[in-house]
Short mmCIF file of C-alpha atoms and ligand atoms in Angstrom, two decimals:
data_model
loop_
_atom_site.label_atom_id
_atom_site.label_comp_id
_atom_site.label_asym_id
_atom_site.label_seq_id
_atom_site.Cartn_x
_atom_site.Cartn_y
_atom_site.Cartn_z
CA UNK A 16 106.68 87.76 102.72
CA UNK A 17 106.30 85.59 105.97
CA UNK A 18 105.33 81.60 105.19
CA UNK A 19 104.46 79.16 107.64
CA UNK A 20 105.35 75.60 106.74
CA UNK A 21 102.88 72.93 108.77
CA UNK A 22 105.06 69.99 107.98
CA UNK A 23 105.92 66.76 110.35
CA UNK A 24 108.67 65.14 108.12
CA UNK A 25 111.54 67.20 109.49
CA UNK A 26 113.33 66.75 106.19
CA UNK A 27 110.80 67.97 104.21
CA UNK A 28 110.05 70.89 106.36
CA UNK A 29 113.57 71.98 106.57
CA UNK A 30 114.05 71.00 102.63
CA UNK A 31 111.08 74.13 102.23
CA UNK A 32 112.37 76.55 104.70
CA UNK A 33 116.03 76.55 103.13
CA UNK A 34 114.92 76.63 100.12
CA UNK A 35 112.32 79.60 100.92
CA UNK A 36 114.58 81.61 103.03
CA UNK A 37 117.60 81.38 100.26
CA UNK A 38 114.15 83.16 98.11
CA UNK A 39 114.18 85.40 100.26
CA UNK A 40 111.07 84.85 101.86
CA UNK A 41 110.35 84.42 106.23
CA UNK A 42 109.78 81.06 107.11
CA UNK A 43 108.32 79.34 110.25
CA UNK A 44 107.47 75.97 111.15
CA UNK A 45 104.91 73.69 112.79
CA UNK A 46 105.88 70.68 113.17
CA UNK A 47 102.02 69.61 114.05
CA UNK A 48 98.80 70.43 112.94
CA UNK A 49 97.27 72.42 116.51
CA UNK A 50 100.57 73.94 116.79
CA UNK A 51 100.44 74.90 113.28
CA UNK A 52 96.37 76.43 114.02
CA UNK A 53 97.52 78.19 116.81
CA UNK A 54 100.30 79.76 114.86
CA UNK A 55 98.14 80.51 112.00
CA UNK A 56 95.50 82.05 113.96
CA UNK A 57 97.49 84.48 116.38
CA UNK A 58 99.91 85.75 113.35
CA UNK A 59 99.92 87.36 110.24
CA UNK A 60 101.35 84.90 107.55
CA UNK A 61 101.23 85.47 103.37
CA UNK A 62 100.58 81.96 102.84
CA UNK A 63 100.70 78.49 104.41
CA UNK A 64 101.77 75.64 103.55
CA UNK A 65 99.97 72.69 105.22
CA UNK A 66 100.86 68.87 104.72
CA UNK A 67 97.80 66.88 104.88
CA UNK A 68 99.08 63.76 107.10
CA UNK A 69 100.27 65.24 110.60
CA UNK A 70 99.98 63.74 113.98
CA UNK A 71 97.30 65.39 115.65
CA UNK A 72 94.95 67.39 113.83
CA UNK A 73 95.25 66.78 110.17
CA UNK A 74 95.59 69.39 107.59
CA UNK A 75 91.88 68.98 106.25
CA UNK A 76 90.86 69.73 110.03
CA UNK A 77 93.30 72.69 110.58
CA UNK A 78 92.29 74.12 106.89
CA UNK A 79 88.46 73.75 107.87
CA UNK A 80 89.26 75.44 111.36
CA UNK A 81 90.84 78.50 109.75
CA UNK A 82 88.59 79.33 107.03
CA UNK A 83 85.22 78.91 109.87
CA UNK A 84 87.45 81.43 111.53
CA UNK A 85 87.47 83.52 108.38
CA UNK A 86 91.19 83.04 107.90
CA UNK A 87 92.00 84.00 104.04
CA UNK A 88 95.31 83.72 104.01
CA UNK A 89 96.35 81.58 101.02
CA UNK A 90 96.90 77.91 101.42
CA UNK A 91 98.77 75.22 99.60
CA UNK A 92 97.84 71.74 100.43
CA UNK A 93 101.41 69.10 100.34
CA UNK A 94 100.40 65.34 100.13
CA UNK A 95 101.88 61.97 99.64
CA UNK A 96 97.92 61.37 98.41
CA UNK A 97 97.34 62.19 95.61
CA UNK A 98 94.03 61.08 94.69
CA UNK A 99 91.16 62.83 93.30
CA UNK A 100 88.75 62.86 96.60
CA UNK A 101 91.52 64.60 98.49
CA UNK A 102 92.44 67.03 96.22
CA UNK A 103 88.41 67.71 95.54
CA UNK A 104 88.20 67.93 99.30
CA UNK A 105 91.05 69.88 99.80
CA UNK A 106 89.92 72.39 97.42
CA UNK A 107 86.00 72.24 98.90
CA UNK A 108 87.20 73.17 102.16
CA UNK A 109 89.21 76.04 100.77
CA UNK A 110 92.61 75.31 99.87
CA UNK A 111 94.14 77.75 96.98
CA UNK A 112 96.29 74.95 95.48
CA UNK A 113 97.09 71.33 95.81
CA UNK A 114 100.87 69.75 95.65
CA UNK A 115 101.80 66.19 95.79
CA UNK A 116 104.26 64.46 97.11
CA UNK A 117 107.22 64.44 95.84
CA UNK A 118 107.66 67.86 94.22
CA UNK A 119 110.75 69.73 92.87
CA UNK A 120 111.41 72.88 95.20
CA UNK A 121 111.39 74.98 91.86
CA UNK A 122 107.47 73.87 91.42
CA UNK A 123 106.86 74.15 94.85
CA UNK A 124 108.25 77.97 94.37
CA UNK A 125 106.69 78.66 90.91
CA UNK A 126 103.35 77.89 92.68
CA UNK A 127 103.76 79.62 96.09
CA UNK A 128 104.60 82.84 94.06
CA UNK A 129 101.35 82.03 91.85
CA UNK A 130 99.05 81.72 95.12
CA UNK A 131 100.39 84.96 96.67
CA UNK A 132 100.11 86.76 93.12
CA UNK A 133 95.90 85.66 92.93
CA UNK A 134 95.88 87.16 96.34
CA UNK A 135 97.48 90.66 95.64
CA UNK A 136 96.63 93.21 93.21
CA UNK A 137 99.57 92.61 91.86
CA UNK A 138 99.04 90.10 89.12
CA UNK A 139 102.43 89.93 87.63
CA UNK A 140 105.80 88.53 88.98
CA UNK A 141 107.14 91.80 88.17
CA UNK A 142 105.52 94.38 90.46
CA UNK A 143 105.35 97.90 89.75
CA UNK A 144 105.12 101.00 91.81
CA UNK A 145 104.98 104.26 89.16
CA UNK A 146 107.87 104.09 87.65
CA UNK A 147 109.68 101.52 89.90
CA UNK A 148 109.84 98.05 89.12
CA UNK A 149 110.42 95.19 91.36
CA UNK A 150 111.26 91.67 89.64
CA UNK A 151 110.16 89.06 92.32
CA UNK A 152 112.20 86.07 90.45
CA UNK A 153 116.10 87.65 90.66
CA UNK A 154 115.14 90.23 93.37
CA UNK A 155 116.20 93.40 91.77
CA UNK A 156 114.69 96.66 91.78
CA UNK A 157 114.68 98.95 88.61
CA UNK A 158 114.47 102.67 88.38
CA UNK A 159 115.48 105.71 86.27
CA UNK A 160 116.30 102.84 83.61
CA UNK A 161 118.89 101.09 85.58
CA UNK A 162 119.25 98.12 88.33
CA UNK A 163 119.37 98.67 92.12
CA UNK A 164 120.59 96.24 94.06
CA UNK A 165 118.87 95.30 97.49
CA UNK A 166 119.84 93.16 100.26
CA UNK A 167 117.70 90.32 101.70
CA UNK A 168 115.86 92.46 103.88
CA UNK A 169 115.55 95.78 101.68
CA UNK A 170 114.02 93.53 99.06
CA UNK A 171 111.41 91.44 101.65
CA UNK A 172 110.67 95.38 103.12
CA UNK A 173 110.31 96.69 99.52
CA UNK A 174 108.39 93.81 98.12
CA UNK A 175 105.71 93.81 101.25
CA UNK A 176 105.73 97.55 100.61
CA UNK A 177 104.52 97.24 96.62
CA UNK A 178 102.10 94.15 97.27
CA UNK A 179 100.23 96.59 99.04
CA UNK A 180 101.05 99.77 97.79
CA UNK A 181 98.33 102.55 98.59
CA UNK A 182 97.71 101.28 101.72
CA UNK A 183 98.76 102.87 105.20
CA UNK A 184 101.24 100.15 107.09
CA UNK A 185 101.45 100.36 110.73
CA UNK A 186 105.20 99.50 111.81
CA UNK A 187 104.08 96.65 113.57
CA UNK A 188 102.03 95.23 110.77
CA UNK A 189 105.43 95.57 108.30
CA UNK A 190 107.10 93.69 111.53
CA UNK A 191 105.01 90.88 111.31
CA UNK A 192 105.65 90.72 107.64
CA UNK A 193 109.17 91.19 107.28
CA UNK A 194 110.72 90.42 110.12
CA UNK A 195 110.88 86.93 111.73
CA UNK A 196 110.63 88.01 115.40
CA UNK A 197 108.68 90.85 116.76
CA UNK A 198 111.17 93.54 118.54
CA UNK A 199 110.49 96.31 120.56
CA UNK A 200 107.75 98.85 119.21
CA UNK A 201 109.67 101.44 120.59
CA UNK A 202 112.45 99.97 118.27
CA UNK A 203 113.28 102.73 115.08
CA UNK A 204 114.78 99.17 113.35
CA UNK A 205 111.86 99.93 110.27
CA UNK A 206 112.45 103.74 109.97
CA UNK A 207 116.56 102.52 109.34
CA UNK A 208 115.86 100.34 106.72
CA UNK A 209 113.06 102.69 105.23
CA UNK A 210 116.46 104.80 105.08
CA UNK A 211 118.34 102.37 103.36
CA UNK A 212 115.26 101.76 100.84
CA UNK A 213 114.67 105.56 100.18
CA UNK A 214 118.35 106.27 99.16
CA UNK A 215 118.11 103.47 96.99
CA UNK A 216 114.81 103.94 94.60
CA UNK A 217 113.97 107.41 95.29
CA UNK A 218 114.58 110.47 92.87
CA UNK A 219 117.18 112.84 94.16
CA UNK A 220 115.27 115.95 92.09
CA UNK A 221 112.49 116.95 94.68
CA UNK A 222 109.70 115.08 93.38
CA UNK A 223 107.16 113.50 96.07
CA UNK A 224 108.62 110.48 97.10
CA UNK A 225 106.66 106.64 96.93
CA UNK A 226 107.15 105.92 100.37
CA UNK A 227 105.48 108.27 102.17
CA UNK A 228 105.84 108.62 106.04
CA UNK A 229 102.64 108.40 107.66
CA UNK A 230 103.06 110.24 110.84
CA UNK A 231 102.65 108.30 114.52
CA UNK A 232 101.34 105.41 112.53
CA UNK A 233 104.09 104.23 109.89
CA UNK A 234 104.28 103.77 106.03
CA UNK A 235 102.62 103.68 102.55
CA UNK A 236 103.47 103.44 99.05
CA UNK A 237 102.20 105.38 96.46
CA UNK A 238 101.65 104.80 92.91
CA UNK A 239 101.77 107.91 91.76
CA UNK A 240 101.26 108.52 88.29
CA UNK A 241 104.50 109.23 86.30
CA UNK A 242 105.61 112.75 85.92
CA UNK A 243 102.24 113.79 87.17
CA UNK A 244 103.12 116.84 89.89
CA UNK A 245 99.98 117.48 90.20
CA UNK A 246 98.87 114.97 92.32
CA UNK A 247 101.55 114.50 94.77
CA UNK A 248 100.19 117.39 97.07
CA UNK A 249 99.91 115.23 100.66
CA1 LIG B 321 103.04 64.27 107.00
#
């Protein structure tokens, strides 16, 4: 999952990224509020982070600008105010949480993985696929009653994959999500790790697989029903 942190206290900013990235998630940084806009409207982010106080633009005004511009992307406010008005405003203007100043990284976690849970379908920090489950606290995969054990970037790929399971991904939309930089389309970077992933949770005994190759365009993930051959015709 790709964050951006909109945060002027470099300390504090880099206090979230290493904290994020070491949970495995993407992380980029504004280190101003138009900066932060800009990067929020011309990219694909799972959530944002926004300080209120930033030279600038402020984080009310960048929040406003993004939801007129029908942004959704779940936002947590970060303040060093934190009285009632701004957390009322805040929340008004469309903020999906409020956290003030100073907060322990493990709240500041706990609630980033409740903001992007009331935005998927996925309302559980374990998330399921059929029969495969993916525990989003100690990053292991289960299948076939045992653990599988993933590496930073199988579990990011395999945990964008489930949050939106049933849906066709382009390779370029998983990119945005999973990688931090965008490479080459031409690049077959996503169909080596889909590899990796497949070898990893899928059955060995012929049944349809859950990620399914989507021909010219990329991947999906099915939640197929278990031990229900019927179905798994495509
Ligand atoms: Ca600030």
């Amino acid at each position: 999952m790709r964050i951006l942190v909109v945060e002027d206290e470099r300390k504090v900013a880099s206090f979230i990224k290493n904290g994020l990235e070491e949970e495995r998630y993407i992380v980029e940084t504004a280190s101003d509020g138009k900066t932060g806009l800009e990067m929020a409207m011309n990219n694909q982010f799972d959530a944002i982070l926004l300080d209120v106080m930033l030279p600038g633009m402020d984080g009310f005004k960048v929040l406003n600008e993004l939801r007129n511009a029908g942004i959704s992307t779940p936002i947590m406010m970060l303040t060093a105010r934190g009285t009632t008005e701004d957390r009322v405003q805040g929340l008004d203007l469309g903020a999906d949480d409020y956290l003030p100043k100073p907060f322990s990284f493990e709240e500041l976690a706990a609630r980033l993985r409740s903001i992007l849970r009331r935005s998927s379908t996925e309302k559980s920090t374990k998330l399921k696929c059929g029969d495969l489950v993916l525990d989003t606290i100690s990053h292991v995969a289960y299948r076939f009653g045992k653990e599988i054990e993933l590496t930073t970037k199988e579990y990011a790929l395999l945990e964008y994959l489930i949050r939106n399971k049933n849906r066709i991904l382009s390779r370029s939309t998983i990119t945005q999500h999973v990688w931090k930089h965008n490479f080459d389309p031409e690049s077959n970077i996503i169909d080596v790790y889909i590899k990796r992933l497949r070898a990893k949770i899928e059955r060995e005994d012929g049944t349809k697989p859950l990620i399914q190759s989507i021909r010219g365009v990329g991947y999906r993930m099915r939640d197929l029903p278990q031990d229900d051959e019927s179905t798994v015709d495509i």
